[in-house]
Amino acid sequence: MTFYRIISLKERTVLIVTCCIAIFTAVRCFNEQQNIRSITVKQQCEITNRTYLVLPDQVTINDSFISARATDVQTGERVILAYFGKNYQEVQKISKTSSVMRWTVSGNKCPLEPATNFNQFDSQRYYWQFHIYNQVKCKQLRVVNNYQSGLIQRCHVLRAKLYTYFSYFPHPLASYCQQLILG
């Protein structure tokens, strides 16, 4: 309906500007889809000694399973790192770290898996909004904590420290603070 109104206008400048914006948007969407296709790994491949920058508030730990959103230091590509901790001390070392980390990883890089069932949570579509298209299943992991962080990294460090601080509050207050203040 709105498009019909624009086409039926007698104003040529409005019609030309609208057409230019529509063409620009279509080209931009096409280029973004091509970029996603070029970045996404087609099949599983082996990586060795690849270094990723991991922010402390983007690490999640569930028992011995460690998952993190990370950025490749060389290429700037964002990935999900998945790692099963070898022992309790290794998992605790990573969970207690509240600074920017560099993880040197060896493992398998593969595309994110789409949902397989109807109405199943689609992690592939969820992570696309963060420009994450691949996952690295780590076999070996080496963590280095001495990294000089910039302003944005310091904000992530502060957010991780606040998250830990709020977790010591009583039950309803802790979740309110974490959700309302930290998001």
XYZ file of N, CA and C in Angstrom:
549
model
N 0.823 -1.183 0.000
C 0.000 0.000 0.000
C 0.874 1.256 0.000
N 1.872 1.277 0.867
C 2.750 2.436 0.932
C 3.549 2.582 -0.357
N 3.991 1.441 -0.911
C 4.757 1.490 -2.144
C 3.913 2.062 -3.284
N 2.610 1.715 -3.323
C 1.715 2.250 -4.339
C 1.596 3.773 -4.212
N 1.547 4.268 -2.977
C 1.456 5.708 -2.756
C 2.697 6.430 -3.283
N 3.852 5.820 -3.061
C 5.096 6.444 -3.520
C 5.152 6.458 -5.044
N 4.754 5.341 -5.674
C 4.794 5.258 -7.135
C 3.807 6.241 -7.761
N 2.640 6.413 -7.161
C 1.627 7.296 -7.747
C 1.891 8.780 -7.490
N 2.934 9.108 -6.768
C 3.265 10.510 -6.516
C 3.696 11.210 -7.803
N 3.410 12.459 -7.852
C 3.820 13.258 -9.004
C 5.230 13.809 -8.816
N 5.761 13.733 -7.575
C 7.093 14.257 -7.273
C 8.166 13.282 -7.751
N 8.915 13.712 -8.742
C 9.977 12.859 -9.279
C 11.111 12.658 -8.285
N 11.453 13.673 -7.510
C 12.590 13.551 -6.579
C 12.306 12.515 -5.505
N 11.079 12.490 -4.988
C 10.727 11.490 -3.972
C 10.789 10.105 -4.579
N 10.290 9.952 -5.792
C 10.311 8.654 -6.474
C 11.748 8.194 -6.740
N 12.603 9.085 -7.185
C 13.994 8.734 -7.480
C 14.753 8.384 -6.196
N 14.557 9.190 -5.153
C 15.234 8.914 -3.882
C 14.780 7.575 -3.310
N 13.482 7.289 -3.372
C 12.950 6.021 -2.860
C 13.515 4.836 -3.640
N 13.585 4.948 -4.947
C 14.146 3.870 -5.765
C 15.632 3.666 -5.460
N 16.358 4.750 -5.302
C 17.789 4.637 -4.974
C 17.997 3.962 -3.621
N 17.195 4.322 -2.633
C 17.320 3.699 -1.310
C 16.958 2.219 -1.381
N 15.918 1.878 -2.126
C 15.521 0.473 -2.265
C 16.620 -0.340 -2.953
N 17.214 0.207 -3.999
C 18.294 -0.500 -4.703
C 19.514 -0.634 -3.806
N 19.876 0.431 -3.094
C 21.020 0.384 -2.178
C 20.809 -0.674 -1.093
N 19.606 -0.732 -0.516
C 19.308 -1.710 0.529
C 19.378 -3.133 -0.024
N 18.857 -3.366 -1.210
C 18.893 -4.698 -1.815
C 20.333 -5.132 -2.082
N 21.151 -4.233 -2.604
C 22.561 -4.557 -2.872
C 23.303 -4.841 -1.578
N 23.044 -4.047 -0.559
C 23.690 -4.241 0.759
C 23.328 -5.607 1.361
N 22.050 -5.983 1.290
C 21.613 -7.289 1.804
C 22.255 -8.424 1.009
N 22.328 -8.289 -0.309
C 22.958 -9.314 -1.137
C 24.438 -9.459 -0.781
N 25.137 -8.333 -0.619
C 26.561 -8.392 -0.248
C 26.769 -9.027 1.125
N 25.881 -8.738 2.057
C 25.989 -9.338 3.394
C 25.800 -10.847 3.332
N 24.852 -11.303 2.539
C 24.642 -12.746 2.381
C 25.855 -13.409 1.721
N 26.458 -12.756 0.745
C 27.660 -13.296 0.110
C 28.818 -13.339 1.108
N 28.931 -12.330 1.948
C 29.970 -12.293 2.973
C 29.796 -13.440 3.960
N 28.558 -13.690 4.373
C 28.286 -14.801 5.300
C 28.668 -16.122 4.650
N 28.329 -16.298 3.385
C 28.676 -17.548 2.687
C 30.174 -17.735 2.550
N 30.909 -16.645 2.344
C 32.361 -16.765 2.181
C 33.065 -17.022 3.507
N 32.523 -16.501 4.618
C 33.153 -16.682 5.927
C 32.849 -18.061 6.508
N 31.648 -18.570 6.278
C 31.236 -19.842 6.858
C 32.041 -20.985 6.258
N 32.580 -21.826 7.120
C 33.348 -22.997 6.693
C 32.371 -23.999 6.092
N 32.722 -24.572 4.945
C 31.834 -25.524 4.274
C 31.843 -26.889 4.956
N 33.010 -27.303 5.394
C 33.141 -28.578 6.091
C 34.181 -28.442 7.184
N 34.208 -29.418 8.051
C 35.114 -29.376 9.197
C 36.564 -29.346 8.730
N 37.373 -28.498 9.379
C 38.789 -28.433 9.050
C 39.603 -28.340 10.339
N 40.816 -28.785 10.271
C 41.722 -28.822 11.422
C 42.447 -27.482 11.548
N 42.526 -26.960 12.774
C 43.319 -25.762 13.026
C 44.319 -26.066 14.139
N 45.488 -25.450 14.051
C 46.515 -25.662 15.068
C 47.097 -24.321 15.495
N 47.266 -24.171 16.790
C 47.887 -22.985 17.391
C 47.293 -21.667 16.883
N 45.988 -21.594 16.837
C 45.287 -20.372 16.462
C 45.002 -19.602 17.742
N 45.244 -18.298 17.742
C 45.065 -17.473 18.934
C 43.780 -16.664 18.830
N 42.982 -16.712 19.904
C 41.706 -16.009 19.978
C 41.697 -15.096 21.189
N 41.046 -13.957 21.048
C 40.867 -13.014 22.144
C 39.507 -13.298 22.779
N 39.512 -13.575 24.093
C 38.290 -13.936 24.810
C 38.043 -12.914 25.906
N 36.856 -12.330 25.909
C 36.470 -11.369 26.931
C 35.837 -12.127 28.105
N 36.084 -11.695 29.339
C 35.652 -12.491 30.500
C 34.142 -12.630 30.652
N 33.362 -11.678 30.161
C 31.909 -11.781 30.299
C 31.274 -12.611 29.187
N 32.086 -13.133 28.274
C 31.559 -13.943 27.191
C 31.965 -15.406 27.312
N 32.324 -15.800 28.521
C 32.668 -17.190 28.818
C 31.554 -17.785 29.657
N 31.052 -18.945 29.247
C 30.054 -19.658 30.043
C 30.605 -21.036 30.375
N 30.378 -21.439 31.627
C 30.899 -22.720 32.101
C 29.737 -23.524 32.666
N 29.618 -24.760 32.212
C 28.605 -25.681 32.702
C 29.307 -26.997 33.030
N 29.520 -27.260 34.319
C 30.325 -28.393 34.797
C 31.726 -28.287 34.203
N 32.098 -29.224 33.332
C 33.439 -29.157 32.748
C 33.412 -28.628 31.305
N 32.230 -28.258 30.822
C 32.109 -27.728 29.462
C 32.275 -26.212 29.489
N 33.206 -25.716 28.694
C 33.494 -24.287 28.619
C 33.160 -23.817 27.206
N 32.376 -22.747 27.137
C 32.004 -22.162 25.859
C 32.307 -20.675 25.912
N 32.816 -20.132 24.808
C 33.170 -18.709 24.797
C 32.988 -18.141 23.396
N 32.537 -16.886 23.353
C 32.556 -16.135 22.099
C 33.933 -15.500 22.011
N 34.591 -15.654 20.887
C 35.967 -15.180 20.770
C 36.200 -14.550 19.406
N 37.287 -13.785 19.330
C 37.690 -13.130 18.087
C 39.080 -13.601 17.711
N 39.236 -14.048 16.476
C 40.546 -14.469 15.984
C 41.460 -13.246 15.937
N 42.645 -13.366 16.531
C 43.569 -12.238 16.613
C 44.088 -11.853 15.229
N 44.315 -12.823 14.352
C 44.883 -12.539 13.031
C 43.850 -12.010 12.044
N 42.690 -12.669 11.974
C 41.718 -12.329 10.930
C 40.565 -11.463 11.420
N 40.311 -11.431 12.731
C 39.194 -10.677 13.269
C 37.874 -11.420 13.191
N 37.895 -12.662 12.734
C 36.682 -13.468 12.629
C 36.193 -13.859 14.022
N 34.880 -13.765 14.219
C 34.286 -14.147 15.505
C 33.809 -15.600 15.421
N 34.104 -16.377 16.468
C 33.724 -17.789 16.518
C 33.238 -18.151 17.917
N 32.651 -19.327 18.017
C 32.315 -19.926 19.305
C 33.385 -20.979 19.590
N 33.998 -20.895 20.768
C 34.967 -21.903 21.192
C 34.270 -22.852 22.159
N 34.382 -24.146 21.913
C 33.789 -25.160 22.783
C 34.915 -26.074 23.263
N 34.984 -26.269 24.589
C 36.087 -27.031 25.176
C 35.598 -27.775 26.408
N 35.986 -29.031 26.535
C 35.723 -29.808 27.742
C 36.987 -29.793 28.585
N 36.890 -29.209 29.786
C 38.038 -29.104 30.668
C 38.570 -30.472 31.069
N 39.889 -30.577 31.123
C 40.509 -31.858 31.454
C 40.390 -32.189 32.938
N 40.405 -31.152 33.789
C 40.278 -31.389 35.230
C 39.604 -30.182 35.881
N 39.291 -30.321 37.156
C 38.580 -29.287 37.904
C 39.420 -28.017 38.036
N 40.731 -28.151 38.216
C 41.592 -26.983 38.389
C 41.620 -26.120 37.127
N 41.641 -26.749 35.975
C 41.659 -26.000 34.717
C 40.362 -25.193 34.548
N 39.236 -25.809 34.858
C 37.945 -25.132 34.757
C 37.877 -23.980 35.760
N 38.353 -24.199 36.978
C 38.340 -23.151 37.997
C 39.251 -21.981 37.621
N 40.394 -22.286 37.032
C 41.320 -21.222 36.609
C 40.643 -20.300 35.598
N 39.918 -20.883 34.649
C 39.244 -20.079 33.630
C 38.049 -19.340 34.238
N 37.312 -19.984 35.121
C 36.127 -19.340 35.699
C 36.497 -18.197 36.639
N 37.640 -18.264 37.288
C 38.049 -17.214 38.223
C 38.721 -16.037 37.522
N 39.089 -16.191 36.274
C 39.767 -15.124 35.546
C 38.775 -14.023 35.193
N 39.108 -12.802 35.573
C 38.233 -11.669 35.253
C 38.989 -10.629 34.428
N 39.899 -11.091 33.604
C 40.620 -10.188 32.715
C 40.518 -10.728 31.288
N 40.915 -9.909 30.338
C 40.902 -10.321 28.939
C 41.944 -11.424 28.749
N 41.553 -12.481 28.052
C 42.432 -13.641 27.881
C 42.733 -13.876 26.407
N 43.880 -14.470 26.176
C 44.224 -14.979 24.849
C 44.274 -16.492 24.955
N 43.445 -17.149 24.152
C 43.423 -18.607 24.136
C 44.107 -19.077 22.857
N 45.126 -19.903 23.026
C 45.768 -20.545 21.880
C 45.175 -21.938 21.780
N 44.572 -22.226 20.623
C 43.709 -23.386 20.482
C 44.168 -24.265 19.326
N 44.028 -25.569 19.528
C 44.132 -26.540 18.439
C 42.862 -27.369 18.471
N 42.270 -27.608 17.305
C 41.021 -28.367 17.268
C 40.406 -28.364 15.894
N 39.102 -28.567 15.849
C 38.365 -28.648 14.588
C 37.432 -27.454 14.449
N 37.504 -26.814 13.290
C 36.622 -25.684 12.988
C 35.515 -26.185 12.073
N 34.272 -25.891 12.460
C 33.136 -26.356 11.671
C 32.041 -25.294 11.699
N 31.094 -25.362 10.757
C 29.999 -24.387 10.772
C 29.068 -24.650 11.954
N 28.352 -23.618 12.385
C 27.356 -23.800 13.440
C 26.250 -24.711 12.938
N 25.743 -25.562 13.821
C 24.711 -26.506 13.415
C 23.336 -25.846 13.488
N 22.530 -25.986 12.429
C 21.177 -25.414 12.461
C 20.249 -26.299 13.298
N 19.057 -25.796 13.572
C 18.058 -26.587 14.298
C 17.648 -27.782 13.451
N 17.487 -28.936 14.087
C 17.137 -30.151 13.343
C 15.664 -30.506 13.474
N 14.991 -29.980 14.482
C 13.579 -30.279 14.695
C 12.743 -29.008 14.554
N 11.481 -29.197 14.270
C 10.549 -28.084 14.174
C 10.417 -27.418 15.541
N 10.452 -26.094 15.582
C 10.347 -25.292 16.798
C 11.509 -25.485 17.771
N 12.589 -26.066 17.321
C 13.781 -26.201 18.166
C 14.547 -24.880 18.136
N 15.219 -24.568 19.248
C 16.040 -23.357 19.290
C 17.112 -23.444 18.215
N 17.208 -22.415 17.399
C 18.170 -22.401 16.299
C 19.376 -21.543 16.695
N 20.412 -22.195 17.180
C 21.600 -21.456 17.622
C 22.305 -20.785 16.452
N 22.197 -21.354 15.272
C 22.825 -20.759 14.097
C 22.240 -19.368 13.832
N 20.939 -19.242 13.839
C 20.303 -17.937 13.607
C 20.570 -16.988 14.764
N 20.629 -17.528 15.989
C 20.899 -16.691 17.156
C 22.288 -16.071 17.065
N 23.297 -16.869 16.740
C 24.662 -16.361 16.695
C 24.933 -15.508 15.461
N 24.124 -15.620 14.426
C 24.299 -14.768 13.253
C 24.134 -13.302 13.618
N 23.290 -12.997 14.603
C 23.118 -11.594 14.983
C 24.375 -11.013 15.615
N 25.282 -11.872 16.091
C 26.564 -11.428 16.634
C 27.687 -11.580 15.607
N 27.342 -11.892 14.357
C 28.289 -12.116 13.266
C 29.225 -13.283 13.592
N 28.653 -14.333 14.157
C 29.390 -15.565 14.444
C 28.815 -16.648 13.549
N 29.680 -17.250 12.704
C 29.210 -18.210 11.724
C 29.864 -19.577 11.871
N 30.926 -19.686 12.687
C 31.654 -20.940 12.837
C 31.873 -21.272 14.305
N 32.184 -22.539 14.541
C 32.457 -23.027 15.879
C 33.771 -23.792 15.855
N 34.564 -23.635 16.924
C 35.819 -24.372 17.050
C 35.686 -25.314 18.229
N 35.792 -26.614 17.955
C 35.773 -27.633 19.011
C 37.225 -27.889 19.402
N 37.594 -27.392 20.568
C 38.995 -27.379 21.001
C 39.435 -28.753 21.510
N 40.608 -29.158 21.069
C 41.246 -30.366 21.613
C 42.297 -29.970 22.640
N 43.029 -28.904 22.346
C 44.047 -28.387 23.262
C 43.795 -26.903 23.469
N 44.052 -26.459 24.694
C 43.814 -25.066 25.041
C 44.930 -24.574 25.943
N 45.470 -23.406 25.596
C 46.458 -22.733 26.440
C 45.969 -21.309 26.661
N 45.841 -20.909 27.929
C 45.292 -19.603 28.284
C 46.414 -18.676 28.734
N 46.450 -17.471 28.147
C 47.406 -16.438 28.544
C 46.595 -15.234 29.011
N 46.880 -14.745 30.229
C 46.088 -13.658 30.802
C 46.711 -12.282 30.647
N 47.970 -12.183 30.334
C 48.615 -10.862 30.287
C 48.415 -10.221 28.912
N 47.296 -9.549 28.754
C 46.965 -8.875 27.503
C 46.598 -7.432 27.830
N 47.189 -6.487 27.129
C 46.887 -5.072 27.334
C 45.525 -4.781 26.707
N 44.571 -4.371 27.532
C 43.218 -4.175 27.032
C 42.922 -2.698 26.790
N 42.040 -2.460 25.841
C 41.598 -1.109 25.527
C 40.343 -0.763 26.323
N 39.705 0.322 25.967
C 38.536 0.810 26.692
C 37.373 -0.176 26.618
N 37.082 -0.694 25.437
C 35.953 -1.610 25.288
C 36.206 -2.891 26.069
N 37.441 -3.405 26.031
C 37.762 -4.611 26.789
C 37.631 -4.360 28.291
N 38.016 -3.164 28.748
C 37.875 -2.838 30.170
C 36.406 -2.789 30.587
N 35.546 -2.333 29.698
C 34.103 -2.343 29.991
C 33.598 -3.772 30.153
N 34.090 -4.699 29.316
C 33.711 -6.106 29.447
C 34.242 -6.690 30.756
N 35.447 -6.303 31.146
C 36.018 -6.765 32.413
C 35.166 -6.254 33.571
N 34.779 -4.985 33.534
C 33.930 -4.418 34.576
C 32.587 -5.142 34.633
N 32.025 -5.439 33.487
C 30.749 -6.160 33.436
C 30.880 -7.543 34.055
N 31.985 -8.248 33.785
C 32.203 -9.573 34.371
C 32.361 -9.480 35.883
N 33.065 -8.467 36.359
C 33.243 -8.294 37.809
C 31.915 -7.954 38.488
N 31.100 -7.109 37.858
C 29.792 -6.787 38.412
C 28.879 -8.014 38.436
N 28.961 -8.834 37.408
C 28.164 -10.064 37.360
C 28.529 -10.974 38.529
N 29.825 -11.119 38.791
C 30.283 -11.931 39.919
C 29.848 -11.305 41.238
N 29.969 -9.996 41.357
C 29.580 -9.298 42.580
C 28.089 -9.470 42.854
N 27.252 -9.305 41.823
C 25.805 -9.437 42.005
C 25.399 -10.873 42.327
N 26.205 -11.846 41.934
C 25.841 -13.243 42.211
C 25.866 -13.556 43.705
N 26.521 -12.722 44.531
C 26.560 -12.941 45.977
C 25.348 -12.336 46.681
N 24.512 -11.604 45.975
C 23.307 -11.025 46.568
C 22.290 -12.130 46.831
N 21.294 -11.867 47.688
C 20.226 -12.860 47.891
C 19.490 -13.144 46.590
N 18.800 -14.286 46.549
C 18.237 -14.822 45.301
C 17.461 -13.833 44.427
N 16.382 -13.252 44.842
C 15.689 -12.422 43.844
C 16.457 -11.152 43.483
N 17.170 -10.604 44.446
C 17.909 -9.364 44.192
C 19.059 -9.596 43.206
N 19.718 -10.743 43.312
C 20.830 -11.054 42.412
C 20.358 -11.111 40.961
N 19.268 -11.800 40.710
C 18.788 -11.901 39.329
C 18.265 -10.563 38.817
N 17.629 -9.764 39.694
C 17.183 -8.441 39.263
C 18.368 -7.573 38.840
N 19.389 -7.532 39.670
C 20.562 -6.707 39.361
C 21.247 -7.177 38.085
N 21.408 -8.490 37.946
C 22.090 -9.013 36.764
C 21.298 -8.723 35.489
N 19.984 -8.858 35.549
C 19.174 -8.648 34.354
C 18.935 -7.167 34.045
N 18.654 -6.382 35.069
C 18.315 -4.977 34.820
C 19.537 -4.105 34.581
N 20.596 -4.327 35.331
C 21.768 -3.474 35.208
C 22.710 -3.965 34.119
N 22.940 -5.266 34.067
C 23.907 -5.806 33.109
C 23.275 -6.251 31.804
N 21.994 -6.522 31.803
C 21.316 -6.920 30.579
C 21.318 -8.381 30.318
